[in-house]
Tab-separated table of C-alpha atoms and ligand atoms in Angstrom:
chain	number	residue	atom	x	y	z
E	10	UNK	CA	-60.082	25.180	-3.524
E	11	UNK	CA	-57.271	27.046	-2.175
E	12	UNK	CA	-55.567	28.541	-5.194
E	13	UNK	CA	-52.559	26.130	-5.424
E	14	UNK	CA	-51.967	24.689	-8.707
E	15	UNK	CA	-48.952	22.707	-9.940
E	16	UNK	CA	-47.162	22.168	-13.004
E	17	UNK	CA	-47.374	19.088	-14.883
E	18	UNK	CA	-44.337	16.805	-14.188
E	19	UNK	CA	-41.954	17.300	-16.939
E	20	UNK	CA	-41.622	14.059	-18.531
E	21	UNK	CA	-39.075	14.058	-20.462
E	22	UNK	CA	-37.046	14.450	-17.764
E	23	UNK	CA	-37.954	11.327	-15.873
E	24	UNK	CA	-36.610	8.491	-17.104
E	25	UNK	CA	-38.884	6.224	-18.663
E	26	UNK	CA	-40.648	3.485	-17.698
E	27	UNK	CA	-39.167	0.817	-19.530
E	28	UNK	CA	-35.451	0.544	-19.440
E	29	UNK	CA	-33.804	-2.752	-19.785
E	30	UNK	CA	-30.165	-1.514	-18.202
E	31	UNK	CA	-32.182	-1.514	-14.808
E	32	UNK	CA	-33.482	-5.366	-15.313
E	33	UNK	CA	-36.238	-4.953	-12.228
E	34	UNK	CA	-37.847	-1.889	-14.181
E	35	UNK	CA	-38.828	-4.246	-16.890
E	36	UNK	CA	-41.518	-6.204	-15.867
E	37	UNK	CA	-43.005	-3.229	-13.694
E	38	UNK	CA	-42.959	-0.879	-16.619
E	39	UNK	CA	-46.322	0.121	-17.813
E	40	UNK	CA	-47.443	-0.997	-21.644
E	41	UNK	CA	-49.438	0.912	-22.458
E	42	UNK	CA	-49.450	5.371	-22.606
E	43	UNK	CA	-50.381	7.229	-19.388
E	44	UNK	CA	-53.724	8.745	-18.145
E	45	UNK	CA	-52.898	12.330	-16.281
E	46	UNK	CA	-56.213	13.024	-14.076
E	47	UNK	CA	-56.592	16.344	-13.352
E	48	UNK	CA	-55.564	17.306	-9.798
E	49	UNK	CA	-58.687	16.899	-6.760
E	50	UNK	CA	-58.843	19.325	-4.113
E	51	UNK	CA	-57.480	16.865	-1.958
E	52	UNK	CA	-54.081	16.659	-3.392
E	53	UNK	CA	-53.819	20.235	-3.351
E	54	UNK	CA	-55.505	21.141	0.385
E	55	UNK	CA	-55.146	17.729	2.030
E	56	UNK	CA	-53.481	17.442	5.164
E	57	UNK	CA	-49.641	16.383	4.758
E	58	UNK	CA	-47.830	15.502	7.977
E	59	UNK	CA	-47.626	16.273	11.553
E	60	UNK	CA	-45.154	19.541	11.924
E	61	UNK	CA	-45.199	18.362	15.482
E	62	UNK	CA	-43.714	15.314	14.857
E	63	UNK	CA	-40.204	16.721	13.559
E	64	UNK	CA	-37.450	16.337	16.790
E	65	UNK	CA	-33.946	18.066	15.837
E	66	UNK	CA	-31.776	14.956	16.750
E	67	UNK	CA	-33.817	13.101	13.679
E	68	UNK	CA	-31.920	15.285	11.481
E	69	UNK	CA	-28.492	13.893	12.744
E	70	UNK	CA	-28.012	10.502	11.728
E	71	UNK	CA	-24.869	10.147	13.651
E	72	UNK	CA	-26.037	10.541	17.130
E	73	UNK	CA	-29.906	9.447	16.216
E	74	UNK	CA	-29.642	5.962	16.940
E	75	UNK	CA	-27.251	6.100	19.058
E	76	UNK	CA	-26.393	2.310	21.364
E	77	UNK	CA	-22.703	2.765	22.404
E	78	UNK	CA	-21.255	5.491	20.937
E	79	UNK	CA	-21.463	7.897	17.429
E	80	UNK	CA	-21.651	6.504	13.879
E	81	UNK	CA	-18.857	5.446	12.098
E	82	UNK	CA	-17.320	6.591	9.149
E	83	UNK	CA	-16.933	9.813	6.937
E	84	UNK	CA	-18.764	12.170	9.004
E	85	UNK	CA	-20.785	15.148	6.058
E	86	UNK	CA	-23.272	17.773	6.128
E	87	UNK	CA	-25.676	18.056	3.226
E	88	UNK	CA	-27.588	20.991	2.965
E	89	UNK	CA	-29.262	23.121	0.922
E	90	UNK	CA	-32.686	24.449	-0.110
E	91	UNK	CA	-36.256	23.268	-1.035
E	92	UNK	CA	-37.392	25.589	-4.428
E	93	UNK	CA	-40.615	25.545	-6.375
E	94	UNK	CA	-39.462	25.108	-10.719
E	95	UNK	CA	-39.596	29.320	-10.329
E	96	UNK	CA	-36.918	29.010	-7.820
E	97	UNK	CA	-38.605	30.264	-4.834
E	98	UNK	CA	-38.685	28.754	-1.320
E	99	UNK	CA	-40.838	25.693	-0.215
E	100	UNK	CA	-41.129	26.369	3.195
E	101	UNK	CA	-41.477	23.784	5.777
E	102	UNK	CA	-40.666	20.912	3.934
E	103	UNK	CA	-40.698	17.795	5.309
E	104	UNK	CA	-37.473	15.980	4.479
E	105	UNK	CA	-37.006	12.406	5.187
E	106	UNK	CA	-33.816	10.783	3.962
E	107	UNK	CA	-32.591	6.855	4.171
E	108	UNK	CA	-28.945	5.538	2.943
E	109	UNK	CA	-26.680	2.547	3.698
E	110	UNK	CA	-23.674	2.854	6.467
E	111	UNK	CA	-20.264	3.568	5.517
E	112	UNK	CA	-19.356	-0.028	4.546
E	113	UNK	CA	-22.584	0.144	2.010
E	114	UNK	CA	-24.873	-1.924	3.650
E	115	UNK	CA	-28.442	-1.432	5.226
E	116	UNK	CA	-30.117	-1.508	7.856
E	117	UNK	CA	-32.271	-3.745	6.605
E	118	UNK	CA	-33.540	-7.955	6.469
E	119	UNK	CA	-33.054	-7.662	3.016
E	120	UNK	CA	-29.884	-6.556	2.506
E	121	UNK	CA	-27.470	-9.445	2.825
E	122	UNK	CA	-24.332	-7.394	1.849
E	123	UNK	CA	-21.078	-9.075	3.464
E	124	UNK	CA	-20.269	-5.659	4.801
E	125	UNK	CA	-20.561	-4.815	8.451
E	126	UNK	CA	-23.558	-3.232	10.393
E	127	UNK	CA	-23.145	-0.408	12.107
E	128	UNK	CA	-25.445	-0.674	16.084
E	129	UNK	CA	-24.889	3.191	16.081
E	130	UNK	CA	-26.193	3.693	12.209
E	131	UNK	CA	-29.961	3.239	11.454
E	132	UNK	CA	-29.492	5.310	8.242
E	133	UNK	CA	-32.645	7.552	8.854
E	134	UNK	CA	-33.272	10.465	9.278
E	135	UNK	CA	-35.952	13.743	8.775
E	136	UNK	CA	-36.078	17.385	9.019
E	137	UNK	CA	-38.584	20.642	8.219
E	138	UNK	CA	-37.128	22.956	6.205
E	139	UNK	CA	-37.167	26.608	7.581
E	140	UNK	CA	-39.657	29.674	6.119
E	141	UNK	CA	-36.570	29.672	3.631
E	142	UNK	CA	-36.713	26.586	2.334
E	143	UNK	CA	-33.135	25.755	4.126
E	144	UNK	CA	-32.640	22.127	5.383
E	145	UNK	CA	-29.613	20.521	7.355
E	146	UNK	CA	-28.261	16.846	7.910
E	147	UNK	CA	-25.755	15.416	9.695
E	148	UNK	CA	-24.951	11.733	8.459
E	149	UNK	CA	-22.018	9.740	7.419
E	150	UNK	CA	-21.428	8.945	3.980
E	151	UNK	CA	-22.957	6.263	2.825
E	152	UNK	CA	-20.775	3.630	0.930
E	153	UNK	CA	-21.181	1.661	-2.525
E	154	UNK	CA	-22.459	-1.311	-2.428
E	155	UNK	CA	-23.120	-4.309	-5.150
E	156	UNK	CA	-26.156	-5.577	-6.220
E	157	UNK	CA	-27.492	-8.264	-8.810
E	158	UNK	CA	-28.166	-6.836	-12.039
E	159	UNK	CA	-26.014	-7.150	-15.314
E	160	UNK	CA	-23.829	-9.715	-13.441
E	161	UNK	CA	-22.770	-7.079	-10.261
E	162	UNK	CA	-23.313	-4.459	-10.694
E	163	UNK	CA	-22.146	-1.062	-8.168
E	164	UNK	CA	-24.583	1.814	-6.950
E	165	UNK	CA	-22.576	4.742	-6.394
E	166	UNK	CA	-22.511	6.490	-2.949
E	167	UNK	CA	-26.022	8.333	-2.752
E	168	UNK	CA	-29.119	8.976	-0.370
E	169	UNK	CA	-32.592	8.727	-0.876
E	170	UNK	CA	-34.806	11.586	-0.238
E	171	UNK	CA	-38.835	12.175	0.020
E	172	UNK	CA	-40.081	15.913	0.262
E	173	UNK	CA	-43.015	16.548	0.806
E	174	UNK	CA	-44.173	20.242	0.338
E	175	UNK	CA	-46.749	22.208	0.250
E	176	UNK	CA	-49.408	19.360	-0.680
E	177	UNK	CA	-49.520	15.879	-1.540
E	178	UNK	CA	-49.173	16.834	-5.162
E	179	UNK	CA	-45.679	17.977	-4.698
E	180	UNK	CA	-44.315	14.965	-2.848
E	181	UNK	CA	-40.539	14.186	-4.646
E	182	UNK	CA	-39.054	10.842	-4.161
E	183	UNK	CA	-35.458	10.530	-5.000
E	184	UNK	CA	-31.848	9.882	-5.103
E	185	UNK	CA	-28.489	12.609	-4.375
E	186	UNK	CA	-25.211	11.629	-5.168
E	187	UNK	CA	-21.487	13.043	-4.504
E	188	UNK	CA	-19.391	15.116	-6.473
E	189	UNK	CA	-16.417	13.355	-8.165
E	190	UNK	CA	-17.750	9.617	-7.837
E	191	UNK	CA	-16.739	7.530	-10.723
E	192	UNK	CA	-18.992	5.137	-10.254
E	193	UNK	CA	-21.461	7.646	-11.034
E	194	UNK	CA	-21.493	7.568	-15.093
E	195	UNK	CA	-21.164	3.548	-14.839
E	196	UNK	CA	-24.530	3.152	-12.361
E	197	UNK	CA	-27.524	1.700	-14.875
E	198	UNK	CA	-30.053	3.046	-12.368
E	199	UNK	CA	-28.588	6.612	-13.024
E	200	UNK	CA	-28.189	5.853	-16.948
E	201	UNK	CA	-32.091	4.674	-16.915
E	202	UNK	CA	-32.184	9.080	-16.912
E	203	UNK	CA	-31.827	10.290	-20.255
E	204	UNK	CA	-30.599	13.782	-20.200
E	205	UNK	CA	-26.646	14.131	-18.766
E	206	UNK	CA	-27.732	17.586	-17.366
E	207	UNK	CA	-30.524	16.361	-15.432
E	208	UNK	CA	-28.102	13.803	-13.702
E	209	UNK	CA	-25.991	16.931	-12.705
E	210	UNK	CA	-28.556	17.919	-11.035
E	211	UNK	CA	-28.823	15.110	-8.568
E	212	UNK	CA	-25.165	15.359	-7.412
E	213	UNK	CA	-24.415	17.129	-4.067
E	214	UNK	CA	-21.534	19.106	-5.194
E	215	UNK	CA	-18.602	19.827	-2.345
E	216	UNK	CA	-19.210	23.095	-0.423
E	217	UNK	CA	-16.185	23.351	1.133
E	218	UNK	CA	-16.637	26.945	2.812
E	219	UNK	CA	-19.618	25.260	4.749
E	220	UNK	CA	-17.452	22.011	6.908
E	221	UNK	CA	-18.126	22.380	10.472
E	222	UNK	CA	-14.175	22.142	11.091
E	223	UNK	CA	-12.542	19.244	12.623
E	224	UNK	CA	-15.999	17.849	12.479
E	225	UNK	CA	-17.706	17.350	8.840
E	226	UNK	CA	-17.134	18.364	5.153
E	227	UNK	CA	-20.030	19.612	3.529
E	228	UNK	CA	-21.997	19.049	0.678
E	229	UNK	CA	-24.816	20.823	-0.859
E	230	UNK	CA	-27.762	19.734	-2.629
E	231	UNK	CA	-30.973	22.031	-3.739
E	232	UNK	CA	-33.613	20.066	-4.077
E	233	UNK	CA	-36.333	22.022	-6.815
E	234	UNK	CA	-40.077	20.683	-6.655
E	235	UNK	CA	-42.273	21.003	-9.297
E	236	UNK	CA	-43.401	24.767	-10.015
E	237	UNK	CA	-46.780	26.390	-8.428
E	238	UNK	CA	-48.728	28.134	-11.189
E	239	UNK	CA	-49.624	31.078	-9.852
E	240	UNK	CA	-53.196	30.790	-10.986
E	241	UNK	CA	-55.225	33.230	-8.324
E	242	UNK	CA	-51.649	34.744	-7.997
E	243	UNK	CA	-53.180	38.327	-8.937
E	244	UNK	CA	-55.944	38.060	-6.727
E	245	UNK	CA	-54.834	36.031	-3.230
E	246	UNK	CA	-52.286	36.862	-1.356
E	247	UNK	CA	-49.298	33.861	-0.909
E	248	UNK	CA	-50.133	31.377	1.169
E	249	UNK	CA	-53.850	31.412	0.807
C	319	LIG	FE1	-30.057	2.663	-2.165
């Protein structure tokens, strides 16, 4: 046992289980109240991923899978930093994004979206955060696309994201999404949350001062893991 402990996920912040708006959640959602084990050793000392593995270019997703030429489309940064719930640094994150291409479509067998493919767009990408907690993309931004729920519905613009931090306990799976999107408030994915202010905090908000110019606007988006509790905080040094 190394010391780490982790909050509890807060709950009521997740949105729950069953939520008819989102008509694939329905049969998946469980019936019946949740068992919390108590964390193992494992999840807490466990091995998580290769640092070695991490290559700079796999956190550009314009040049990454590059055939002919650069991706095509709005060219962004998103950035920002990895926190524990006290708002310190997760250092050396592991970041691993995946989105649709500018028209909204996929790189994927699945998706049968009308719009076009992109041969210089795979849509993936990955990155360590620094000792700070700091992480950098460079991607295009992804488009809308349709999909069949409620009739057609619209998924606004967004990116998925895993983290994984300090242990396999901490790993985050989720979704950012851009400032000023109107389709935003009308997406029943994003409505299955139940609390307006924790949907602020999945949008990537503009950070204007931070565009690369003539190259890429920027947007910025903290991503907070759950907090450590500092149990063996008065007698181990950080990082033990
Ligand atoms: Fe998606």
């Amino acid at each position: 046992m190394n010391g780490l402990h982790f909050y509890r996920r807060e709950r009521n912040q997740h949105p729950p289980s069953y939520t008819p708006g989102y008509k694939s959640a329905v049969l998946r959602a469980p019936f019946r109240p949740l068992v919390s084990p108590e964390q193992s050793d494992l999840e807490m000392t466990g091995p998580v991923f290769g640092h070695s593995d991490v290559s700079p270019i796999d956190a550009d997703l314009i040049r990454n899978a590059m055939v002919t030429g650069e991706a095509i489309g709005e060219r962004i940064i998103v950035h920002g930093r990895v926190l524990d719930e006290n708002g310190r640094p997760v250092p050396n994150a592991l970041i691993e994004i995946w989105q649709a291409n500018a028209g909204g479509r996929y790189l994927h067998t699945n998706d049968s979206y009308m719009a076009a493919l992109d041969p210089n767009f795979s849509g993936c990408g990955r990155c360590m955060a620094d000792a700070e907690g700091y992480y950098k993309f460079r991607t295009i931004k992804p488009g809308p696309y349709p999909w069949p729920n409620n009739g057609s519905d619209w998924r606004p613009s967004h990116i998925h994201l895993s983290i994984f931090g300090e242990a396999f306990a901490q790993r985050l799976i989720t979704q950012l999404y851009f400032e000023g999107d109107p389709l935003i408030p009308m997406c029943p994915i994003v409505n299955t949350i139940p609390d307006p202010e924790v949907i602020e905090r999945l949008v990537a908000r503009l950070d204007f001062k931070n565009q690369m110019p003539f190259d890429c606007l920027a947007y910025r988006f903290d991503i907070v893991l759950r907090g450590r509790r500092q149990t063996y905080f008065e007698n181990h040094p950080e990082g033990l």
